[in-house]
mmCIF file of C-alpha atoms and ligand atoms in Angstrom:
data_model
loop_
_atom_site.group_PDB
_atom_site.id
_atom_site.type_symbol
_atom_site.label_atom_id
_atom_site.label_comp_id
_atom_site.label_asym_id
_atom_site.label_seq_id
_atom_site.Cartn_x
_atom_site.Cartn_y
_atom_site.Cartn_z
ATOM 1 C CA MET D 1 0.066 0.093 0.136
ATOM 2 C CA TRP D 2 2.851 2.562 0.875
ATOM 3 C CA SER D 3 4.232 1.954 -2.290
ATOM 4 C CA SER D 4 1.274 2.201 -4.127
ATOM 5 C CA ILE D 5 0.210 5.513 -3.138
ATOM 6 C CA SER D 6 3.160 7.187 -4.023
ATOM 7 C CA SER D 7 2.026 7.915 -7.440
ATOM 8 C CA ILE D 8 -0.492 10.876 -6.225
ATOM 9 C CA TYR D 9 0.930 14.125 -5.724
ATOM 10 C CA LEU D 10 -0.994 16.840 -3.807
ATOM 11 C CA THR D 11 -1.578 20.213 -5.719
ATOM 12 C CA PRO D 12 -1.670 23.527 -3.714
ATOM 13 C CA SER D 13 -5.035 24.718 -4.804
ATOM 14 C CA PRO D 14 -7.828 27.355 -4.058
ATOM 15 C CA LEU D 15 -10.175 26.302 -0.918
ATOM 16 C CA HIS D 16 -13.239 25.817 -3.188
ATOM 17 C CA CYS D 17 -11.482 24.338 -6.280
ATOM 18 C CA SER D 18 -13.999 21.788 -8.103
ATOM 19 C CA THR D 19 -11.613 19.215 -9.153
ATOM 20 C CA PRO D 20 -11.133 16.475 -7.049
ATOM 21 C CA ILE D 21 -7.557 16.408 -5.492
ATOM 22 C CA SER D 22 -6.933 12.763 -6.990
ATOM 23 C CA LYS D 23 -7.666 14.451 -10.459
ATOM 24 C CA GLN D 24 -5.194 17.532 -10.120
ATOM 25 C CA VAL D 25 -2.026 17.650 -11.888
ATOM 26 C CA GLY D 26 0.560 17.436 -9.165
ATOM 27 C CA ARG D 27 3.327 19.717 -8.805
ATOM 28 C CA GLU D 28 6.088 16.914 -9.572
ATOM 29 C CA ALA D 29 7.769 19.008 -11.983
ATOM 30 C CA GLU D 30 8.695 21.438 -9.501
ATOM 31 C CA GLY D 31 9.778 18.547 -7.220
ATOM 32 C CA ILE D 32 6.975 18.667 -4.529
ATOM 33 C CA LYS D 33 6.154 14.774 -3.732
ATOM 34 C CA MET D 34 3.590 15.226 -0.700
ATOM 35 C CA VAL D 35 1.397 12.243 -1.463
ATOM 36 C CA ALA D 36 -2.234 12.701 -1.002
ATOM 37 C CA ALA D 37 -4.400 10.357 0.837
ATOM 38 C CA ALA D 38 -7.476 11.184 -1.255
ATOM 39 C CA GLY D 39 -8.712 8.360 -3.460
ATOM 40 C CA ARG D 40 -7.590 5.965 -1.285
ATOM 41 C CA SER D 41 -9.965 3.354 0.739
ATOM 42 C CA ARG D 42 -10.779 4.044 4.015
ATOM 43 C CA GLU D 43 -8.660 0.966 4.911
ATOM 44 C CA GLU D 44 -5.868 2.349 2.898
ATOM 45 C CA ARG D 45 -5.959 5.589 4.733
ATOM 46 C CA TRP D 46 -6.145 4.193 8.250
ATOM 47 C CA SER D 47 -3.430 1.598 7.908
ATOM 48 C CA LEU D 48 0.231 1.038 8.350
ATOM 49 C CA ALA D 49 0.475 -2.056 6.570
ATOM 50 C CA GLY D 50 3.780 -2.358 4.675
ATOM 51 C CA ALA D 51 5.312 0.654 6.319
ATOM 52 C CA THR D 52 8.637 0.414 8.114
ATOM 53 C CA ALA D 53 9.502 2.392 11.371
ATOM 54 C CA LEU D 54 12.150 3.433 13.787
ATOM 55 C CA VAL D 55 10.815 4.212 17.237
ATOM 56 C CA THR D 56 13.272 5.305 19.867
ATOM 57 C CA GLY D 57 13.183 4.304 23.498
ATOM 58 C CA GLY D 58 10.549 1.798 22.983
ATOM 59 C CA SER D 59 11.524 -0.891 25.786
ATOM 60 C CA LYS D 60 9.104 1.078 28.520
ATOM 61 C CA GLY D 61 6.418 3.910 28.672
ATOM 62 C CA ILE D 62 5.440 5.732 25.752
ATOM 63 C CA GLY D 63 7.821 4.445 23.244
ATOM 64 C CA HIS D 64 6.534 0.752 24.013
ATOM 65 C CA ALA D 65 3.110 1.687 23.362
ATOM 66 C CA ILE D 66 4.066 3.611 20.167
ATOM 67 C CA VAL D 67 5.765 0.451 19.189
ATOM 68 C CA GLU D 68 2.933 -1.776 19.747
ATOM 69 C CA GLU D 69 0.313 0.673 18.168
ATOM 70 C CA LEU D 70 2.363 0.759 14.789
ATOM 71 C CA ALA D 71 3.049 -2.940 14.522
ATOM 72 C CA GLY D 72 -0.403 -3.560 15.388
ATOM 73 C CA PHE D 73 -1.619 -1.390 12.306
ATOM 74 C CA GLY D 74 0.863 -3.488 10.078
ATOM 75 C CA ALA D 75 4.204 -1.750 10.445
ATOM 76 C CA ARG D 76 7.540 -3.455 10.669
ATOM 77 C CA VAL D 77 9.298 -1.749 13.675
ATOM 78 C CA HIS D 78 12.694 -1.391 14.793
ATOM 79 C CA THR D 79 13.197 0.151 18.430
ATOM 80 C CA CYS D 80 16.085 0.592 20.505
ATOM 81 C CA ALA D 81 16.989 1.156 24.232
ATOM 82 C CA ARG D 82 20.216 1.301 26.606
ATOM 83 C CA ASN D 83 19.001 -1.636 28.814
ATOM 84 C CA ALA D 84 19.878 -4.901 26.964
ATOM 85 C CA ALA D 85 17.866 -7.370 29.234
ATOM 86 C CA GLU D 86 14.751 -5.251 29.046
ATOM 87 C CA LEU D 87 15.137 -4.584 25.464
ATOM 88 C CA GLU D 88 15.373 -8.678 24.772
ATOM 89 C CA SER D 89 12.170 -9.325 27.013
ATOM 90 C CA CYS D 90 10.283 -6.769 24.994
ATOM 91 C CA ARG D 91 11.299 -8.599 21.697
ATOM 92 C CA ARG D 92 10.321 -12.035 23.000
ATOM 93 C CA ARG D 93 6.966 -10.537 23.976
ATOM 94 C CA TRP D 94 6.259 -8.807 20.898
ATOM 95 C CA ALA D 95 7.322 -12.114 18.905
ATOM 96 C CA GLU D 96 4.785 -14.196 20.814
ATOM 97 C CA LYS D 97 2.128 -11.573 20.074
ATOM 98 C CA GLY D 98 3.019 -11.891 16.306
ATOM 99 C CA LEU D 99 4.253 -8.181 16.109
ATOM 100 C CA GLN D 100 6.964 -7.801 13.595
ATOM 101 C CA VAL D 101 9.557 -5.866 15.763
ATOM 102 C CA THR D 102 13.421 -5.893 15.849
ATOM 103 C CA VAL D 103 15.683 -4.330 18.343
ATOM 104 C CA SER D 104 18.892 -3.049 18.826
ATOM 105 C CA ILE D 105 20.790 -1.564 21.977
ATOM 106 C CA CYS D 106 21.587 2.135 21.346
ATOM 107 C CA ASP D 107 22.057 5.151 23.525
ATOM 108 C CA VAL D 108 20.847 7.931 21.564
ATOM 109 C CA SER D 109 22.628 10.437 23.261
ATOM 110 C CA VAL D 110 25.833 8.940 21.664
ATOM 111 C CA ARG D 111 26.909 10.263 18.218
ATOM 112 C CA THR D 112 28.427 6.925 17.210
ATOM 113 C CA ASP D 113 25.828 4.876 18.649
ATOM 114 C CA ARG D 114 23.231 6.893 16.419
ATOM 115 C CA GLU D 115 25.164 6.093 13.562
ATOM 116 C CA ALA D 116 25.162 2.679 14.268
ATOM 117 C CA LEU D 117 21.505 2.535 14.738
ATOM 118 C CA MET D 118 20.618 4.218 11.485
ATOM 119 C CA ALA D 119 23.296 1.574 9.725
ATOM 120 C CA THR D 120 20.886 -1.234 11.149
ATOM 121 C CA VAL D 121 17.916 0.375 10.203
ATOM 122 C CA GLU D 122 19.086 0.667 6.508
ATOM 123 C CA ALA D 123 20.313 -3.011 6.470
ATOM 124 C CA THR D 124 16.782 -3.949 8.452
ATOM 125 C CA PHE D 125 14.596 -2.302 5.842
ATOM 126 C CA ALA D 126 16.533 -2.414 2.746
ATOM 127 C CA GLY D 127 17.513 1.402 2.720
ATOM 128 C CA LYS D 128 13.604 2.549 3.040
ATOM 129 C CA LEU D 129 11.963 4.204 6.040
ATOM 130 C CA ASP D 130 8.637 5.283 6.134
ATOM 131 C CA VAL D 131 8.405 6.354 9.754
ATOM 132 C CA LEU D 132 11.036 7.828 12.639
ATOM 133 C CA VAL D 133 9.574 8.573 15.766
ATOM 134 C CA ASN D 134 11.879 10.317 18.273
ATOM 135 C CA ASN D 135 10.606 9.248 21.409
ATOM 136 C CA ALA D 136 13.806 8.326 23.552
ATOM 137 C CA GLY D 137 14.308 11.263 26.175
ATOM 138 C CA GLN D 138 14.991 11.960 29.698
ATOM 139 C CA SER D 139 13.715 14.417 32.148
ATOM 140 C CA LEU D 140 15.282 16.612 35.100
ATOM 141 C CA PHE D 141 13.623 18.238 37.866
ATOM 142 C CA LYS D 142 15.827 20.349 39.466
ATOM 143 C CA ASP D 143 15.939 24.273 40.368
ATOM 144 C CA THR D 144 18.093 26.076 37.689
ATOM 145 C CA ALA D 145 20.284 27.441 40.037
ATOM 146 C CA GLY D 146 21.486 23.896 41.048
ATOM 147 C CA CYS D 147 21.959 22.428 37.612
ATOM 148 C CA ALA D 148 25.322 21.229 36.635
ATOM 149 C CA GLY D 149 26.793 21.482 33.217
ATOM 150 C CA GLU D 150 26.753 17.774 33.206
ATOM 151 C CA ASP D 151 22.875 18.055 33.797
ATOM 152 C CA TYR D 152 22.632 20.506 30.824
ATOM 153 C CA ALA D 153 25.029 18.415 28.684
ATOM 154 C CA ARG D 154 23.111 15.052 29.357
ATOM 155 C CA ILE D 155 19.275 16.616 28.678
ATOM 156 C CA MET D 156 20.109 18.283 25.432
ATOM 157 C CA ALA D 157 22.164 15.339 24.037
ATOM 158 C CA THR D 158 19.398 12.878 24.860
ATOM 159 C CA ASN D 159 16.598 15.115 23.992
ATOM 160 C CA VAL D 160 17.745 17.468 21.233
ATOM 161 C CA GLU D 161 20.902 16.359 19.486
ATOM 162 C CA SER D 162 19.502 12.780 19.165
ATOM 163 C CA CYS D 163 16.243 14.177 17.543
ATOM 164 C CA PHE D 164 18.271 16.442 14.961
ATOM 165 C CA HIS D 165 20.702 13.908 14.114
ATOM 166 C CA LEU D 166 18.624 10.998 13.962
ATOM 167 C CA CYS D 167 16.402 13.291 11.584
ATOM 168 C CA GLN D 168 19.496 14.179 9.417
ATOM 169 C CA LEU D 169 20.356 10.476 9.285
ATOM 170 C CA ALA D 170 17.405 9.353 8.288
ATOM 171 C CA HIS D 171 16.603 11.665 5.409
ATOM 172 C CA PRO D 172 17.909 9.403 2.766
ATOM 173 C CA LEU D 173 16.001 6.578 4.095
ATOM 174 C CA LEU D 174 12.912 8.781 4.449
ATOM 175 C CA GLN D 175 13.325 9.873 0.673
ATOM 176 C CA ASN D 176 13.766 6.244 -0.585
ATOM 177 C CA ALA D 177 10.494 5.490 1.075
ATOM 178 C CA GLY D 178 8.771 7.618 -1.715
ATOM 179 C CA GLY D 179 6.767 9.867 0.256
ATOM 180 C CA GLY D 180 3.564 9.527 2.564
ATOM 181 C CA GLY D 181 5.546 8.763 6.030
ATOM 182 C CA GLY D 182 7.469 11.163 7.687
ATOM 183 C CA VAL D 183 8.686 12.136 11.102
ATOM 184 C CA VAL D 184 6.900 12.279 14.713
ATOM 185 C CA ASN D 185 8.971 14.013 17.346
ATOM 186 C CA VAL D 186 7.581 13.482 21.034
ATOM 187 C CA SER D 187 8.279 16.621 23.189
ATOM 188 C CA SER D 188 5.967 17.945 26.038
ATOM 189 C CA ILE D 189 3.883 20.697 26.971
ATOM 190 C CA ALA D 190 6.623 21.694 29.183
ATOM 191 C CA GLY D 191 8.227 23.040 25.911
ATOM 192 C CA LEU D 192 4.719 25.302 25.322
ATOM 193 C CA ILE D 193 4.280 26.384 29.114
ATOM 194 C CA GLY D 194 6.757 27.739 31.784
ATOM 195 C CA LEU D 195 6.696 25.151 34.693
ATOM 196 C CA PRO D 196 9.204 25.507 37.861
ATOM 197 C CA ALA D 197 12.108 23.131 38.233
ATOM 198 C CA LEU D 198 11.684 21.939 34.620
ATOM 199 C CA ALA D 199 13.934 24.698 32.785
ATOM 200 C CA VAL D 200 16.306 22.825 31.132
ATOM 201 C CA TYR D 201 13.756 19.823 30.337
ATOM 202 C CA SER D 202 11.518 22.468 29.092
ATOM 203 C CA MET D 203 14.393 24.007 26.765
ATOM 204 C CA SER D 204 14.928 20.833 25.313
ATOM 205 C CA LYS D 205 11.139 20.030 24.374
ATOM 206 C CA GLY D 206 10.907 23.618 23.040
ATOM 207 C CA ALA D 207 13.544 23.265 20.514
ATOM 208 C CA MET D 208 11.969 19.912 19.540
ATOM 209 C CA ASN D 209 9.124 21.893 18.893
ATOM 210 C CA GLN D 210 10.832 24.263 16.715
ATOM 211 C CA LEU D 211 12.814 21.647 14.840
ATOM 212 C CA THR D 212 9.473 20.187 13.713
ATOM 213 C CA ARG D 213 8.224 23.395 12.241
ATOM 214 C CA SER D 214 11.766 24.116 10.320
ATOM 215 C CA LEU D 215 12.063 20.598 9.281
ATOM 216 C CA ALA D 216 8.257 20.329 8.176
ATOM 217 C CA ALA D 217 9.018 23.432 5.676
ATOM 218 C CA GLU D 218 12.702 22.332 4.697
ATOM 219 C CA TRP D 219 11.185 18.646 3.638
ATOM 220 C CA ALA D 220 7.983 19.074 2.439
ATOM 221 C CA PRO D 221 9.256 19.258 -1.308
ATOM 222 C CA ASP D 222 10.820 15.757 -0.857
ATOM 223 C CA GLY D 223 7.495 14.512 0.535
ATOM 224 C CA ILE D 224 8.667 14.089 4.266
ATOM 225 C CA ARG D 225 6.166 15.312 6.877
ATOM 226 C CA VAL D 226 7.312 16.377 10.244
ATOM 227 C CA ASN D 227 4.871 16.721 13.375
ATOM 228 C CA CYS D 228 5.147 16.455 17.157
ATOM 229 C CA VAL D 229 3.057 15.167 19.706
ATOM 230 C CA ALA D 230 3.583 17.172 23.061
ATOM 231 C CA PRO D 231 2.108 15.304 26.032
ATOM 232 C CA GLY D 232 1.140 16.500 29.523
ATOM 233 C CA GLY D 233 1.747 14.131 32.396
ATOM 234 C CA VAL D 234 1.492 10.508 31.434
ATOM 235 C CA ARG D 235 1.999 7.291 33.415
ATOM 236 C CA THR D 236 5.279 6.103 33.074
ATOM 237 C CA ASP D 237 8.695 5.787 35.285
ATOM 238 C CA ILE D 238 9.125 9.838 34.066
ATOM 239 C CA SER D 239 6.109 10.586 35.882
ATOM 240 C CA CYS D 240 6.762 8.491 38.961
ATOM 241 C CA ASP D 241 10.011 10.289 39.470
ATOM 242 C CA LYS D 242 10.553 10.653 43.185
ATOM 243 C CA THR D 243 12.484 13.956 42.575
ATOM 244 C CA ILE D 244 9.109 15.883 41.533
ATOM 245 C CA ASP D 245 7.911 18.121 43.991
ATOM 246 C CA PRO D 246 4.687 16.677 45.558
ATOM 247 C CA GLU D 247 3.336 20.195 45.839
ATOM 248 C CA LEU D 248 3.827 20.842 42.002
ATOM 249 C CA VAL D 249 1.857 17.767 41.394
ATOM 250 C CA LYS D 250 -0.985 18.920 43.539
ATOM 251 C CA LYS D 251 -1.003 22.126 41.782
ATOM 252 C CA GLU D 252 -0.996 20.787 38.325
ATOM 253 C CA MET D 253 -3.529 18.131 39.034
ATOM 254 C CA ALA D 254 -5.911 20.823 40.246
ATOM 255 C CA ARG D 255 -5.684 22.710 36.887
ATOM 256 C CA LEU D 256 -5.990 19.694 34.814
ATOM 257 C CA PRO D 257 -9.652 19.760 33.326
ATOM 258 C CA MET D 258 -9.813 15.930 33.022
ATOM 259 C CA GLY D 259 -8.385 15.328 36.433
ATOM 260 C CA ARG D 260 -6.277 12.443 35.500
ATOM 261 C CA ILE D 261 -2.758 11.950 33.670
ATOM 262 C CA ALA D 262 -2.666 10.024 30.504
ATOM 263 C CA GLU D 263 -1.944 6.234 29.639
ATOM 264 C CA PRO D 264 0.949 5.674 27.476
ATOM 265 C CA GLU D 265 -1.609 4.385 24.823
ATOM 266 C CA GLU D 266 -3.432 7.697 24.482
ATOM 267 C CA VAL D 267 -0.475 9.053 23.170
ATOM 268 C CA ALA D 268 0.440 6.381 20.703
ATOM 269 C CA SER D 269 -2.705 6.252 19.162
ATOM 270 C CA MET D 270 -2.090 10.301 18.048
ATOM 271 C CA VAL D 271 1.402 9.182 17.119
ATOM 272 C CA ALA D 272 0.046 6.242 14.900
ATOM 273 C CA PHE D 273 -2.241 8.742 13.244
ATOM 274 C CA LEU D 274 0.301 11.086 12.172
ATOM 275 C CA CYS D 275 2.196 8.268 10.416
ATOM 276 C CA MET D 276 -0.711 7.313 8.530
ATOM 277 C CA PRO D 277 -2.447 8.191 5.030
ATOM 278 C CA ALA D 278 -5.134 9.515 6.798
ATOM 279 C CA ALA D 279 -2.815 12.488 7.870
ATOM 280 C CA SER D 280 -1.468 13.110 4.606
ATOM 281 C CA TYR D 281 -2.093 17.200 4.665
ATOM 282 C CA MET D 282 -0.874 17.271 8.197
ATOM 283 C CA THR D 283 2.859 18.850 8.755
ATOM 284 C CA GLY D 284 4.742 21.062 11.097
ATOM 285 C CA GLN D 285 2.115 20.611 13.725
ATOM 286 C CA VAL D 286 2.625 20.370 17.509
ATOM 287 C CA ILE D 287 -0.128 18.602 18.966
ATOM 288 C CA CYS D 288 -1.129 18.380 22.814
ATOM 289 C CA ILE D 289 -2.286 15.661 24.398
ATOM 290 C CA ASP D 290 -2.839 16.946 27.609
ATOM 291 C CA GLY D 291 -6.412 16.651 29.202
ATOM 292 C CA GLY D 292 -6.866 19.871 28.798
ATOM 293 C CA ARG D 293 -3.893 21.358 30.794
ATOM 294 C CA THR D 294 -2.807 24.096 28.199
ATOM 295 C CA ILE D 295 -6.130 25.422 27.671
ATOM 296 C CA THR D 296 -6.612 26.351 31.531
HETATM 297 N N1 LIG W 1 5.991 10.518 30.958
HETATM 298 C C1 LIG W 1 5.504 11.674 30.930
HETATM 299 O O1 LIG W 1 4.873 12.552 31.813
HETATM 300 C C2 LIG W 1 5.797 12.503 29.502
HETATM 301 C C3 LIG W 1 5.174 13.772 29.352
HETATM 302 C C4 LIG W 1 5.600 14.563 28.373
HETATM 303 C C5 LIG W 1 6.566 14.182 27.578
HETATM 304 N N2 LIG W 1 7.067 12.675 27.897
HETATM 305 C C6 LIG W 1 8.196 12.365 26.851
HETATM 306 O O2 LIG W 1 7.973 11.208 26.367
HETATM 307 C C7 LIG W 1 9.022 10.508 25.806
HETATM 308 C C8 LIG W 1 8.989 9.122 26.584
HETATM 309 O O3 LIG W 1 8.805 8.882 27.941
HETATM 310 P P1 LIG W 1 8.422 7.947 29.019
HETATM 311 O O4 LIG W 1 7.772 8.875 30.144
HETATM 312 O O5 LIG W 1 7.772 6.901 28.285
HETATM 313 O O6 LIG W 1 9.911 7.446 29.848
HETATM 314 P P2 LIG W 1 10.334 6.115 30.184
HETATM 315 O O7 LIG W 1 8.766 5.395 30.523
HETATM 316 O O8 LIG W 1 11.366 6.619 31.185
HETATM 317 O O9 LIG W 1 11.098 5.423 28.959
HETATM 318 C C9 LIG W 1 11.848 6.167 28.251
HETATM 319 C C10 LIG W 1 12.366 5.096 27.182
HETATM 320 O O10 LIG W 1 13.304 5.741 26.713
HETATM 321 C C11 LIG W 1 14.293 4.689 26.711
HETATM 322 N N3 LIG W 1 15.920 5.919 26.773
HETATM 323 C C12 LIG W 1 15.948 6.524 27.793
HETATM 324 N N4 LIG W 1 17.182 7.081 27.502
HETATM 325 C C13 LIG W 1 17.845 6.808 26.393
HETATM 326 C C14 LIG W 1 18.759 7.205 25.775
HETATM 327 N N5 LIG W 1 19.839 8.144 26.172
HETATM 328 N N6 LIG W 1 19.103 6.148 24.569
HETATM 329 C C15 LIG W 1 18.076 5.389 24.168
HETATM 330 N N7 LIG W 1 17.077 5.201 24.901
HETATM 331 C C16 LIG W 1 16.745 5.745 25.891
HETATM 332 C C17 LIG W 1 14.299 4.077 28.022
HETATM 333 O O11 LIG W 1 15.327 2.789 28.058
HETATM 334 P P3 LIG W 1 16.686 2.659 28.456
HETATM 335 O O12 LIG W 1 16.538 3.332 30.108
HETATM 336 O O13 LIG W 1 16.831 1.159 28.379
HETATM 337 O O14 LIG W 1 17.640 3.269 27.630
HETATM 338 C C18 LIG W 1 12.958 3.949 27.669
HETATM 339 O O15 LIG W 1 12.464 2.796 26.625
HETATM 340 C C19 LIG W 1 10.445 11.240 26.281
HETATM 341 O O16 LIG W 1 10.682 12.058 25.348
HETATM 342 C C20 LIG W 1 9.732 12.415 27.514
HETATM 343 O O17 LIG W 1 10.120 13.776 27.478
HETATM 344 C C21 LIG W 1 6.923 12.068 28.574
#
């Protein structure tokens, strides 16, 4: 399906254009390769059958849910983490469930690890990648005055530099996939609003939001869409961090319209949508999945 939709090209047109998108003359001659979902069956638009995906940090939390969601929709997924034992037990469980998931050990904060990861992905998927999900990330709850240089370097290397460099490394593989997929970054609402004791983390997530917009503009001519999900609190190891001030948690819960944090699957479903042909006209967006926190 992913290769079969690559022959339909999206044409910028007046809002009330009477010609169906599927019949419009594409901008192929100008090098614009954005694949349109129009003209596809509902099953094709809401499927990842035949797609290939790399999801970083898939052994736990949100990344684990994203791996299962993408693979459940028919994608072949490669994922990575640092803890080999956890990764291997995930791989076994996925194989038992019949999900097509391969794994490799990688610390995304290390440049040579990222290069090795992308070489593995290239070999595993025969040089084509439909979807890159930059999910692996770490948090830091510390007053700014107490942040050491090492804290800053670790968060920036893990959350921002890895995201930027993996996008660079994935670019030729995404181009080889022929259009229709793209990149989904996992940032945070901390990159959009001010929260105490989270300055470095928030800066890293704000950078991911801006990278999303910049790359969306730069790579649209290549047929590569770039979007971002910005979760609020999600029930994972990060949100159970004992260094989080309980008073801050109480205040945050009081401002949360839905009155509960998210389950990882509630983030994964939006990521899957953004990867699908159904989202073919979405790029450069930062979508909050936050129970309404950023509207209060
Ligand atoms: N949970 C929340 O409330 C929340 C809210 C907003 C945004 N987010 C964002 O969502 C993403 C996932 O967070 P999560 O809550 O699911 O975290 P999590 O439960 O701690 O899982 C993190 C995953 O990433 C991997 N990972 C961490 N550092 C890595 C590194 N340097 N190299 C490779 N893999 C690494 C971990 O495995 P290893 O430890 O084995 O490497 C694990 O698989 C992060 O980017 C986070 O900032 C989370």
